[in-house]
Amino acid sequence: MNYFTDFINSLALIRVTDIIDIAIIAFAVYKLFSLLRNTRAEQVLYGFIILLIFASVADILNLNTVSWVMNQFLTVTLVFIIVVFQPELRSALERIGRGRSIFTGERVLKSENTIDELTRAMTSLSRQKIGALVVLEREVGLNDIVESGTVLDADVSSELLINIFIPNTPLHDGAVIINNEKIVAAACYLPLSNSNLISKELGTRHRAAVGISEKSDAIIVVVSEETGNISVVENGRIDRYLDEDSLKKRLRKGLSLAKKESKKEEKEAEENEQ
């Protein structure tokens, strides 16, 4: 009975600010795990948490020597993590810096014409088994990637995209960057992913697509030179074996055109009812 009374008294001492405090920490931990998921740092983070629990148990049991050793080890481990996993931590901070892309999920809208032209080009290249790599820029700027290639600033057209990726042409080796309804640049170099979750049967194009998706919120379309298969990469995830219809739907969904059209239809329906 005394335990129950103490528990009730403890609840009475909880303030609204305490609840907000706990909620903020819980959300921060959840986002940390989400950002580091499927990276090398994920397993290290789990190990670090186990060490923290072990150190806490040592403090509770008054194991002074063990506690001192664990505290010294944790201090060194923290510095080790920052140095060794700098790329993963940098990627996580870049994602946090996207702001509304993480917390509200807003996307940059593209026109249907851009999607149609891109889909038509990728389908044609797929039939011919010509490799292609196209990056659709969204909230996170890719100026450093654009500077690695050849600036075009051309309207998006299936004919131009097909000609760019024809083998042995000056611009075929590298990625095309599309932004604001324009082919901004071609023959751009993308960072390769170090993820060990990428299938061994996938080549450099797919690894480059995953690499840029880990460092930005871009949507990347890849055509395999070996099989002609079309894939879409976003946030480190690869959706493979897409045909023309599924590719168009995937791009429209990722670029919010599906949502935009749905709202438009709802508005027209309301006007018709009136």
XYZ file of N, CA and C in Angstrom:
822
model
N 0.837 -1.208 0.000
C 0.000 0.000 0.000
C 0.871 1.257 0.000
N 1.980 1.187 0.776
C 2.884 2.336 0.822
C 3.524 2.608 -0.534
N 3.856 1.511 -1.268
C 4.436 1.673 -2.595
C 3.455 2.383 -3.529
N 2.172 1.996 -3.437
C 1.154 2.619 -4.285
C 1.006 4.098 -3.943
N 1.025 4.400 -2.654
C 0.907 5.800 -2.224
C 2.100 6.621 -2.694
N 3.296 6.035 -2.576
C 4.500 6.734 -3.049
C 4.443 6.973 -4.556
N 3.893 5.983 -5.270
C 3.780 6.122 -6.722
C 2.836 7.264 -7.090
N 1.691 7.354 -6.391
C 0.727 8.427 -6.644
C 1.337 9.777 -6.316
N 2.059 9.836 -5.226
C 2.706 11.096 -4.836
C 3.760 11.522 -5.856
N 4.465 10.517 -6.417
C 5.478 10.819 -7.437
C 4.829 11.374 -8.698
N 3.686 10.801 -9.090
C 2.973 11.304 -10.270
C 2.502 12.735 -10.066
N 2.125 13.036 -8.823
C 1.644 14.392 -8.532
C 2.746 15.434 -8.683
N 3.999 14.997 -8.576
C 5.128 15.920 -8.685
C 5.538 16.186 -10.129
N 5.014 15.383 -11.077
C 5.372 15.547 -12.485
C 4.732 16.815 -13.044
N 5.548 17.666 -13.662
C 5.060 18.894 -14.268
C 4.888 18.730 -15.772
N 4.171 19.641 -16.365
C 3.974 19.617 -17.819
C 5.313 19.758 -18.535
N 6.176 20.597 -17.980
C 7.501 20.782 -18.590
C 8.323 19.489 -18.561
N 8.115 18.660 -17.525
C 8.819 17.370 -17.467
C 8.382 16.462 -18.611
N 7.078 16.458 -18.869
C 6.542 15.642 -19.968
C 7.085 16.127 -21.301
N 7.112 17.450 -21.495
C 7.653 18.026 -22.736
C 9.130 17.686 -22.869
N 9.853 17.752 -21.763
C 11.286 17.449 -21.742
C 11.534 16.012 -22.202
N 10.773 15.072 -21.643
C 10.923 13.653 -22.004
C 10.537 13.420 -23.459
N 9.473 14.081 -23.904
C 9.012 13.909 -25.288
C 10.064 14.390 -26.285
N 10.728 15.515 -25.974
C 11.762 16.051 -26.864
C 12.936 15.081 -26.959
N 13.380 14.551 -25.814
C 14.488 13.609 -25.818
C 14.116 12.335 -26.579
N 12.895 11.842 -26.361
C 12.435 10.625 -27.057
C 12.409 10.844 -28.563
N 11.930 12.017 -28.990
C 11.870 12.324 -30.416
C 13.276 12.429 -31.001
N 14.195 13.062 -30.244
C 15.573 13.209 -30.719
C 16.243 11.848 -30.882
N 16.026 10.953 -29.918
C 16.602 9.606 -30.010
C 16.011 8.849 -31.197
N 14.699 8.983 -31.392
C 14.042 8.313 -32.523
C 14.597 8.805 -33.856
N 14.766 10.128 -33.995
C 15.296 10.678 -35.242
C 16.746 10.255 -35.444
N 17.504 10.148 -34.360
C 18.895 9.717 -34.465
C 18.982 8.300 -35.021
N 18.159 7.414 -34.478
C 18.145 6.038 -34.977
C 17.664 5.988 -36.429
N 16.695 6.820 -36.785
C 16.183 6.842 -38.162
C 17.256 7.306 -39.142
N 18.020 8.334 -38.756
C 19.044 8.887 -39.636
C 20.220 7.941 -39.815
N 20.541 7.167 -38.764
C 21.702 6.271 -38.818
C 21.340 4.850 -39.213
N 20.070 4.605 -39.506
C 19.629 3.268 -39.868
C 20.289 2.817 -41.173
N 20.692 1.553 -41.198
C 21.347 0.940 -42.370
C 22.689 1.590 -42.699
N 23.363 2.124 -41.691
C 24.709 2.652 -41.877
C 25.657 1.918 -40.928
N 26.959 2.130 -41.138
C 27.936 1.487 -40.254
C 27.796 1.971 -38.818
N 27.347 3.190 -38.641
C 27.254 3.766 -37.302
C 26.129 3.157 -36.479
N 25.178 2.486 -37.125
C 24.022 1.945 -36.395
C 24.458 0.931 -35.346
N 25.268 -0.052 -35.754
C 25.701 -1.082 -34.820
C 26.581 -0.498 -33.719
N 27.411 0.475 -34.050
C 28.251 1.119 -33.049
C 27.380 1.846 -32.028
N 26.297 2.469 -32.480
C 25.389 3.163 -31.575
C 24.758 2.179 -30.593
N 24.361 1.001 -31.092
C 23.809 -0.022 -30.202
C 24.844 -0.438 -29.150
N 26.081 -0.652 -29.581
C 27.142 -1.026 -28.654
C 27.388 0.051 -27.613
N 27.337 1.327 -28.052
C 27.546 2.446 -27.132
C 26.452 2.485 -26.074
N 25.210 2.205 -26.474
C 24.086 2.184 -25.521
C 24.267 1.067 -24.496
N 24.730 -0.116 -24.946
C 24.973 -1.230 -24.032
C 26.039 -0.855 -23.006
N 27.091 -0.165 -23.462
C 28.138 0.274 -22.542
C 27.599 1.279 -21.520
N 26.709 2.169 -21.952
C 26.103 3.129 -21.032
C 25.282 2.420 -19.955
N 24.530 1.401 -20.385
C 23.731 0.635 -19.421
C 24.640 -0.081 -18.429
N 25.721 -0.685 -18.937
C 26.664 -1.393 -18.070
C 27.313 -0.439 -17.062
N 27.670 0.762 -17.531
C 28.277 1.755 -16.639
C 27.289 2.206 -15.566
N 26.009 2.349 -15.936
C 24.982 2.746 -14.964
C 24.792 1.675 -13.901
N 24.780 0.407 -14.335
C 24.647 -0.699 -13.387
C 25.832 -0.712 -12.418
N 27.035 -0.456 -12.931
C 28.224 -0.416 -12.080
C 28.119 0.687 -11.034
N 27.559 1.851 -11.422
C 27.369 2.940 -10.464
C 26.364 2.562 -9.386
N 25.268 1.906 -9.793
C 24.225 1.518 -8.834
C 24.767 0.518 -7.814
N 25.601 -0.418 -8.285
C 26.156 -1.454 -7.409
C 27.418 -0.989 -6.670
N 27.791 0.291 -6.874
C 28.975 0.863 -6.217
C 30.261 0.106 -6.563
N 30.354 -0.326 -7.808
C 31.588 -0.960 -8.283
C 32.511 0.155 -8.767
N 33.226 0.751 -7.842
C 33.958 1.981 -8.126
C 35.030 1.814 -9.202
N 35.778 0.724 -9.121
C 36.846 0.514 -10.106
C 36.271 0.300 -11.498
N 35.277 -0.578 -11.577
C 34.634 -0.830 -12.870
C 34.003 0.445 -13.408
N 33.351 1.189 -12.534
C 32.702 2.435 -12.950
C 33.720 3.428 -13.498
N 34.876 3.561 -12.809
C 35.911 4.498 -13.277
C 36.455 4.087 -14.641
N 36.722 2.790 -14.813
C 37.241 2.281 -16.089
C 36.224 2.530 -17.212
N 34.941 2.254 -16.926
C 33.907 2.425 -17.951
C 33.768 3.899 -18.340
N 33.828 4.793 -17.364
C 33.708 6.222 -17.663
C 34.867 6.707 -18.534
N 36.086 6.248 -18.232
C 37.233 6.627 -19.050
C 37.109 6.065 -20.456
N 36.637 4.813 -20.538
C 36.491 4.151 -21.841
C 35.423 4.842 -22.689
N 34.321 5.239 -22.066
C 33.246 5.908 -22.791
C 33.713 7.260 -23.338
N 34.547 7.951 -22.588
C 35.078 9.237 -23.061
C 35.923 9.049 -24.324
N 36.805 8.041 -24.302
C 37.642 7.746 -25.466
C 36.787 7.268 -26.629
N 35.762 6.445 -26.328
C 34.884 5.901 -27.370
C 34.139 7.002 -28.093
N 33.695 8.017 -27.358
C 32.963 9.123 -27.976
C 33.823 9.843 -29.004
N 35.083 10.103 -28.665
C 36.011 10.749 -29.613
C 36.260 9.831 -30.806
N 36.404 8.526 -30.548
C 36.631 7.541 -31.607
C 35.476 7.529 -32.601
N 34.247 7.582 -32.076
C 33.063 7.564 -32.941
C 33.034 8.798 -33.840
N 33.337 9.954 -33.279
C 33.306 11.197 -34.055
C 34.326 11.159 -35.194
N 35.509 10.595 -34.929
C 36.569 10.561 -35.939
C 36.284 9.514 -37.015
N 35.942 8.288 -36.596
C 35.784 7.180 -37.539
C 34.506 7.315 -38.360
N 33.431 7.768 -37.731
C 32.146 7.811 -38.422
C 31.764 9.224 -38.826
N 32.757 10.018 -39.151
C 32.503 11.390 -39.593
C 31.590 11.467 -40.810
N 31.752 10.594 -41.844
C 30.841 10.678 -42.999
C 29.385 10.429 -42.633
N 29.125 9.418 -41.772
C 27.751 9.121 -41.382
C 27.155 10.254 -40.546
N 27.954 10.806 -39.633
C 27.474 11.911 -38.811
C 27.218 13.153 -39.657
N 28.084 13.382 -40.628
C 27.883 14.523 -41.523
C 26.605 14.359 -42.327
N 26.370 13.136 -42.808
C 25.146 12.866 -43.558
C 23.917 13.102 -42.696
N 23.972 12.661 -41.435
C 22.845 12.859 -40.530
C 22.584 14.342 -40.296
N 23.642 15.127 -40.098
C 23.483 16.561 -39.887
C 22.940 17.253 -41.136
N 23.355 16.761 -42.322
C 22.842 17.332 -43.565
C 21.343 17.091 -43.680
N 20.906 15.899 -43.264
C 19.471 15.600 -43.319
C 18.691 16.473 -42.341
N 19.274 16.687 -41.155
C 18.624 17.577 -40.191
C 18.522 18.983 -40.761
N 19.566 19.392 -41.488
C 19.583 20.727 -42.075
C 18.566 20.929 -43.178
N 17.987 19.842 -43.676
C 16.960 20.004 -44.707
C 15.688 20.621 -44.141
N 15.552 20.576 -42.822
C 14.412 21.221 -42.178
C 13.098 20.599 -42.555
N 12.286 21.300 -43.311
C 10.918 20.884 -43.579
C 10.842 19.609 -44.391
N 11.918 19.241 -45.132
C 11.896 17.983 -45.867
C 11.784 16.811 -44.921
N 12.375 16.933 -43.688
C 12.325 15.849 -42.718
C 11.043 15.918 -41.903
N 10.700 17.112 -41.410
C 9.649 17.209 -40.430
C 8.260 17.368 -41.039
N 8.136 17.872 -42.261
C 6.826 18.016 -42.880
C 6.682 17.212 -44.149
N 7.797 16.749 -44.713
C 7.718 15.910 -45.894
C 7.336 16.660 -47.156
N 7.513 17.988 -47.204
C 7.156 18.747 -48.390
C 8.133 18.464 -49.523
N 7.627 18.478 -50.727
C 8.435 18.186 -51.899
C 8.392 19.355 -52.870
N 9.396 19.401 -53.723
C 9.406 20.378 -54.803
C 8.575 19.826 -55.957
N 7.607 20.584 -56.397
C 6.714 20.110 -57.442
C 7.360 20.240 -58.811
N 7.173 19.236 -59.642
C 7.646 19.266 -61.013
C 6.437 19.180 -61.937
N 6.614 19.577 -63.185
C 5.507 19.535 -64.124
C 5.353 18.137 -64.694
N 4.159 17.856 -65.186
C 3.898 16.568 -65.820
C 4.774 16.390 -67.058
N 5.080 17.494 -67.738
C 5.900 17.399 -68.944
C 7.287 16.849 -68.631
N 7.881 17.298 -67.531
C 9.195 16.795 -67.134
C 9.151 15.298 -66.872
N 8.115 14.860 -66.151
C 7.960 13.437 -65.847
C 7.747 12.632 -67.125
N 6.913 13.132 -68.017
C 6.629 12.410 -69.272
C 7.883 12.261 -70.117
N 8.631 13.355 -70.284
C 9.836 13.316 -71.109
C 10.888 12.388 -70.498
N 11.054 12.459 -69.198
C 12.031 11.606 -68.528
C 11.631 10.136 -68.634
N 10.361 9.848 -68.406
C 9.880 8.462 -68.485
C 10.060 7.905 -69.891
N 9.743 8.708 -70.891
C 9.884 8.270 -72.281
C 11.344 7.968 -72.613
N 12.252 8.814 -72.147
C 13.676 8.612 -72.418
C 14.206 7.366 -71.718
N 13.854 7.194 -70.440
C 14.354 6.044 -69.686
C 13.815 4.727 -70.252
N 12.574 4.743 -70.706
C 11.994 3.538 -71.294
C 12.704 3.173 -72.586
N 13.004 4.172 -73.403
C 13.717 3.925 -74.656
C 15.124 3.389 -74.399
N 15.825 4.002 -73.463
C 17.177 3.551 -73.120
C 17.147 2.139 -72.535
N 16.095 1.835 -71.790
C 15.949 0.501 -71.210
C 15.814 -0.559 -72.298
N 15.004 -0.261 -73.312
C 14.823 -1.222 -74.414
C 16.132 -1.462 -75.157
N 16.962 -0.416 -75.255
C 18.233 -0.531 -75.972
C 19.383 -0.997 -75.077
N 19.078 -1.192 -73.785
C 20.097 -1.571 -72.795
C 21.278 -0.595 -72.794
N 20.912 0.686 -72.740
C 21.902 1.762 -72.634
C 21.838 2.320 -71.212
N 22.946 2.330 -70.522
C 22.985 2.786 -69.139
C 22.670 4.268 -69.011
N 21.991 4.635 -67.934
C 21.634 6.036 -67.697
C 21.545 6.294 -66.201
N 21.805 7.556 -65.825
C 21.759 7.969 -64.430
C 21.274 9.417 -64.382
N 20.054 9.622 -63.847
C 19.444 10.952 -63.817
C 19.062 11.304 -62.384
N 19.474 12.489 -61.942
C 19.202 12.955 -60.577
C 18.197 14.101 -60.636
N 17.062 13.932 -59.937
C 16.059 14.984 -59.832
C 16.269 15.724 -58.514
N 16.783 16.929 -58.622
C 17.087 17.723 -57.427
C 15.802 18.215 -56.774
N 15.795 18.213 -55.416
C 14.629 18.719 -54.688
C 15.060 19.832 -53.729
N 14.851 19.668 -52.447
C 15.149 20.754 -51.502
C 16.651 20.990 -51.318
N 17.430 19.916 -51.260
C 18.865 20.037 -51.005
C 19.595 20.397 -52.299
N 20.348 21.505 -52.272
C 21.067 21.945 -53.461
C 22.217 21.016 -53.825
N 22.480 20.889 -55.122
C 23.536 20.003 -55.620
C 24.542 20.764 -56.480
N 24.807 22.016 -56.118
C 25.713 22.830 -56.925
C 27.118 22.239 -57.001
N 27.566 21.609 -55.915
C 28.894 21.004 -55.944
C 28.957 19.843 -56.925
N 27.836 19.122 -57.077
C 27.766 18.029 -58.056
C 27.695 18.594 -59.475
N 26.914 19.658 -59.655
C 26.778 20.297 -60.972
C 28.131 20.785 -61.468
N 28.940 21.335 -60.577
C 30.250 21.874 -60.965
C 31.216 20.795 -61.431
N 30.944 19.545 -61.084
C 31.827 18.455 -61.510
C 31.558 18.018 -62.948
N 30.457 18.505 -63.544
C 30.094 18.098 -64.897
C 30.108 19.248 -65.879
N 29.322 19.107 -66.935
C 29.207 20.127 -67.975
C 27.843 20.792 -67.886
N 27.814 22.092 -67.677
C 26.558 22.829 -67.532
C 25.843 22.911 -68.882
N 24.542 22.597 -68.891
C 23.751 22.640 -70.124
C 22.645 23.688 -70.047
N 21.888 23.700 -68.932
C 20.748 24.611 -68.768
C 19.799 24.514 -69.957
N 19.387 23.283 -70.266
C 18.515 23.027 -71.418
C 17.156 22.521 -70.959
N 16.146 22.737 -71.784
C 14.821 22.204 -71.484
C 14.859 20.676 -71.474
N 14.030 20.081 -70.614
C 13.982 18.629 -70.522
C 13.238 18.055 -71.725
N 13.921 17.190 -72.462
C 13.286 16.505 -73.586
C 13.843 15.099 -73.673
N 12.997 14.172 -74.102
C 13.427 12.780 -74.195
C 14.540 12.623 -75.221
N 14.466 13.371 -76.319
C 15.490 13.263 -77.362
C 16.870 13.666 -76.841
N 16.914 14.771 -76.076
C 18.196 15.230 -75.545
C 18.743 14.235 -74.526
N 17.880 13.728 -73.662
C 18.323 12.770 -72.655
C 18.875 11.498 -73.306
N 18.203 11.022 -74.339
C 18.667 9.817 -75.038
C 20.028 10.071 -75.682
N 20.170 11.221 -76.329
C 21.436 11.546 -76.998
C 22.592 11.690 -75.999
N 22.299 12.194 -74.820
C 23.354 12.364 -73.809
C 23.953 11.021 -73.421
N 23.104 9.991 -73.285
C 23.570 8.704 -72.778
C 23.989 7.705 -73.860
N 23.937 8.124 -75.119
C 24.428 7.239 -76.183
C 25.911 6.950 -75.944
N 26.323 5.683 -75.956
C 27.728 5.340 -75.671
C 28.714 6.063 -76.585
N 29.872 6.385 -76.007
C 30.995 7.012 -76.712
C 30.752 8.464 -77.105
N 29.669 9.060 -76.585
C 29.478 10.498 -76.777
C 30.131 11.230 -75.610
N 30.460 12.526 -75.770
C 31.236 13.237 -74.748
C 30.597 13.271 -73.355
N 29.256 13.231 -73.273
C 28.586 13.432 -71.991
C 27.966 12.158 -71.419
N 28.191 11.018 -72.036
C 27.451 9.812 -71.624
C 27.920 9.260 -70.289
N 29.167 9.522 -69.910
C 29.735 8.929 -68.708
C 29.524 9.855 -67.515
N 28.547 9.564 -66.696
C 28.244 10.400 -65.537
C 26.745 10.564 -65.380
N 26.358 11.478 -64.507
C 24.942 11.677 -64.196
C 24.422 12.983 -64.776
N 23.133 12.985 -65.080
C 22.427 14.198 -65.496
C 21.696 14.758 -64.280
N 21.782 16.064 -64.079
C 21.093 16.731 -62.978
C 19.937 17.547 -63.550
N 18.725 17.305 -63.034
C 17.541 18.046 -63.468
C 17.004 18.855 -62.301
N 16.737 20.143 -62.548
C 16.164 21.011 -61.517
C 15.400 22.146 -62.185
N 14.248 22.513 -61.590
C 13.434 23.620 -62.117
C 13.120 23.437 -63.595
N 12.711 22.236 -63.950
C 12.298 21.900 -65.311
C 13.422 22.015 -66.335
N 14.662 22.022 -65.875
C 15.810 22.158 -66.762
C 16.805 21.026 -66.547
N 17.463 20.611 -67.645
C 18.631 19.745 -67.527
C 19.793 20.673 -67.191
N 20.147 20.723 -65.928
C 21.139 21.685 -65.461
C 22.535 21.323 -65.953
N 22.896 20.043 -65.831
C 24.245 19.617 -66.204
C 24.260 18.135 -66.535
N 25.310 17.723 -67.240
C 25.501 16.309 -67.589
C 26.943 15.920 -67.304
N 27.209 14.617 -67.337
C 28.550 14.073 -67.065
C 29.040 14.474 -65.677
N 28.119 14.475 -64.706
C 28.470 14.841 -63.332
C 28.908 13.606 -62.543
N 29.825 13.793 -61.641
C 30.332 12.697 -60.817
C 29.601 12.681 -59.479
N 29.113 11.503 -59.087
C 28.383 11.344 -57.838
C 29.221 10.568 -56.827
N 29.026 10.839 -55.541
C 29.756 10.076 -54.515
C 29.234 8.645 -54.432
N 30.120 7.680 -54.312
C 29.724 6.276 -54.217
C 29.361 5.927 -52.778
N 28.324 5.111 -52.630
C 27.905 4.668 -51.312
C 28.829 3.564 -50.796
N 29.047 3.549 -49.495
C 29.825 2.489 -48.865
C 28.938 1.424 -48.229
N 27.628 1.504 -48.478
C 26.689 0.577 -47.856
C 26.949 -0.854 -48.316
N 26.934 -1.773 -47.354
C 27.092 -3.190 -47.687
C 25.755 -3.871 -47.930
N 24.676 -3.079 -47.962
C 23.350 -3.622 -48.209
C 22.999 -3.625 -49.692
N 23.836 -3.007 -50.513
C 23.582 -2.966 -51.955
C 23.923 -4.319 -52.559
N 23.020 -4.835 -53.364
C 23.224 -6.145 -53.982
C 24.500 -6.156 -54.813
N 25.221 -7.278 -54.744
C 26.485 -7.420 -55.471
C 26.278 -7.388 -56.982
N 25.066 -7.690 -57.426
C 24.818 -7.721 -58.871
C 24.640 -6.329 -59.457
N 24.516 -5.324 -58.601
C 24.361 -3.947 -59.063
C 25.723 -3.291 -59.214
N 25.826 -2.431 -60.237
C 27.111 -1.847 -60.575
C 27.333 -0.464 -59.992
N 28.285 0.243 -60.610
C 28.707 1.554 -60.114
C 27.585 2.584 -60.198
N 26.756 2.517 -61.244
C 25.660 3.494 -61.371
C 24.727 3.426 -60.164
N 24.346 2.219 -59.787
C 23.439 2.079 -58.649
C 24.112 2.517 -57.347
N 25.389 2.193 -57.188
C 26.095 2.596 -55.974
C 26.236 4.126 -55.918
N 26.431 4.749 -57.074
C 26.494 6.212 -57.125
C 25.124 6.821 -56.820
N 24.061 6.183 -57.326
C 22.703 6.672 -57.066
C 22.386 6.616 -55.580
N 22.744 5.504 -54.936
C 22.525 5.378 -53.496
C 23.371 6.402 -52.739
N 24.607 6.620 -53.222
C 25.500 7.561 -52.568
C 24.935 8.975 -52.514
N 24.402 9.464 -53.642
C 23.856 10.826 -53.651
C 22.534 10.885 -52.900
N 21.776 9.784 -52.862
C 20.515 9.767 -52.121
C 20.757 9.781 -50.618
N 21.922 9.287 -50.188
C 22.274 9.320 -48.768
C 22.680 10.721 -48.319
N 23.124 11.541 -49.249
C 23.628 12.879 -48.919
C 22.658 13.986 -49.297
N 21.515 13.632 -49.905
C 20.539 14.633 -50.304
C 19.159 13.998 -50.333
N 18.144 14.803 -50.645
C 16.776 14.284 -50.745
C 16.374 14.068 -52.211
N 17.356 13.982 -53.095
C 17.079 13.823 -54.525
C 16.443 12.464 -54.831
N 15.726 12.417 -55.957
C 15.222 11.158 -56.508
C 16.082 10.826 -57.721
N 16.563 9.607 -57.794
C 17.491 9.219 -58.856
C 16.909 8.074 -59.666
N 16.978 8.204 -60.989
C 16.529 7.155 -61.902
C 17.758 6.511 -62.533
N 17.806 5.177 -62.502
C 18.953 4.444 -63.029
C 18.471 3.418 -64.047
N 19.166 3.356 -65.178
C 18.930 2.301 -66.165
C 20.185 1.450 -66.223
N 20.017 0.144 -66.014
C 21.157 -0.763 -66.020
C 21.613 -1.054 -67.444
N 22.903 -0.925 -67.668
C 23.463 -1.213 -68.992
C 23.456 -2.705 -69.280
N 23.585 -3.531 -68.240
C 23.660 -4.979 -68.430
C 22.291 -5.602 -68.688
N 21.271 -5.165 -67.937
C 19.949 -5.803 -68.024
C 18.876 -4.914 -68.628
N 19.094 -3.603 -68.639
C 18.065 -2.682 -69.113
C 17.009 -2.381 -68.067
N 17.153 -2.935 -66.861
C 16.171 -2.697 -65.799
C 16.214 -1.242 -65.339
N 15.025 -0.717 -65.022
C 14.899 0.656 -64.537
C 14.699 0.627 -63.025
N 15.443 1.475 -62.317
C 15.331 1.561 -60.860
C 15.184 3.016 -60.448
N 14.531 3.216 -59.314
C 14.433 4.546 -58.695
C 15.023 4.452 -57.300
N 15.884 5.414 -56.963
C 16.564 5.416 -55.669
C 16.169 6.677 -54.903
N 15.811 6.493 -53.632
C 15.455 7.624 -52.766
C 15.790 7.253 -51.324
N 16.488 8.148 -50.636
C 16.863 7.935 -49.233
C 17.577 6.604 -49.010
N 18.442 6.244 -49.950
C 19.220 5.022 -49.811
C 18.488 3.751 -50.184
N 17.236 3.845 -50.580
C 16.431 2.672 -50.933
C 16.286 2.555 -52.448
N 16.424 1.325 -52.962
C 16.342 1.079 -54.395
C 15.048 0.342 -54.718
N 14.228 0.922 -55.607
C 13.052 0.237 -56.146
C 13.392 -0.211 -57.558
N 13.415 -1.519 -57.786
C 13.895 -2.064 -59.055
C 12.761 -2.604 -59.910
N 13.117 -2.940 -61.144
C 12.235 -3.606 -62.100
C 10.962 -2.791 -62.388
N 11.137 -1.499 -62.657
C 10.004 -0.637 -62.978
C 9.783 -0.602 -64.486
N 8.510 -0.607 -64.900
C 8.194 -0.404 -66.310
C 7.777 1.054 -66.505
N 7.308 1.389 -67.686
C 7.001 2.788 -67.987
C 5.926 3.348 -67.062
N 4.839 2.576 -66.861
C 3.740 3.065 -66.024
C 4.155 3.188 -64.563
N 4.833 2.161 -64.046
C 5.221 2.198 -62.632
C 6.281 3.266 -62.379
N 7.149 3.519 -63.362
C 8.135 4.579 -63.219
C 7.452 5.936 -63.139
N 6.483 6.159 -64.008
C 5.780 7.445 -63.999
C 5.037 7.646 -62.679
N 4.368 6.595 -62.205
C 3.649 6.708 -60.938
C 4.611 6.962 -59.785
N 5.750 6.300 -59.818
C 6.740 6.461 -58.741
C 7.284 7.884 -58.697
N 7.565 8.450 -59.875
C 8.087 9.815 -59.939
C 7.023 10.831 -59.543
N 5.805 10.609 -59.977
C 4.718 11.535 -59.632
C 4.453 11.529 -58.138
N 4.543 10.360 -57.536
C 4.353 10.256 -56.090
C 5.503 10.937 -55.340
N 6.728 10.688 -55.775
C 7.881 11.261 -55.108
C 7.972 12.763 -55.245
N 7.430 13.303 -56.348
C 7.505 14.741 -56.597
C 6.190 15.449 -56.300
N 5.286 14.739 -55.609
C 4.026 15.311 -55.108
C 3.010 15.644 -56.191
N 3.248 15.219 -57.411
C 2.268 15.515 -58.457
C 0.972 14.757 -58.231
N 1.073 13.551 -57.677
C -0.130 12.775 -57.404
C -0.996 13.500 -56.377
N -0.343 14.043 -55.322
C -1.070 14.781 -54.304
C -1.677 16.059 -54.891
N -0.898 16.721 -55.750
C -1.352 17.969 -56.356
C -2.588 17.723 -57.222
N -2.552 16.629 -58.001
C -3.676 16.320 -58.875
C -4.896 15.934 -58.054
N -4.672 15.196 -56.949
C -5.775 14.800 -56.087
C -6.480 16.021 -55.517
N -5.717 17.013 -55.062
C -6.315 18.238 -54.533
C -7.065 18.992 -55.620
N -6.518 18.968 -56.832
C -7.165 19.646 -57.949
C -8.506 19.008 -58.259
N -8.538 17.640 -58.251
C -9.780 16.927 -58.509
C -10.818 17.209 -57.428
N -10.362 17.273 -56.155
C -11.278 17.568 -55.063
C -11.872 18.968 -55.216
N -11.021 19.920 -55.632
C -11.499 21.283 -55.814
C -12.520 21.363 -56.940
N -12.250 20.647 -58.043
C -13.198 20.643 -59.162
C -14.503 19.989 -58.769
N -14.423 18.929 -57.958
C -15.646 18.250 -57.508
C -16.500 19.177 -56.648
N -15.847 19.964 -55.756
C -16.568 20.901 -54.933
C -17.234 21.980 -55.747
N -16.529 22.469 -56.786
C -17.111 23.497 -57.657
C -18.291 22.956 -58.428
N -18.233 21.689 -58.860
C -19.353 21.095 -59.588
C -20.569 20.927 -58.696
N -20.320 20.584 -57.403
C -21.440 20.436 -56.462
C -22.145 21.758 -56.209
N -21.337 22.836 -56.201
C -21.937 24.157 -55.984
C -22.704 24.638 -57.223
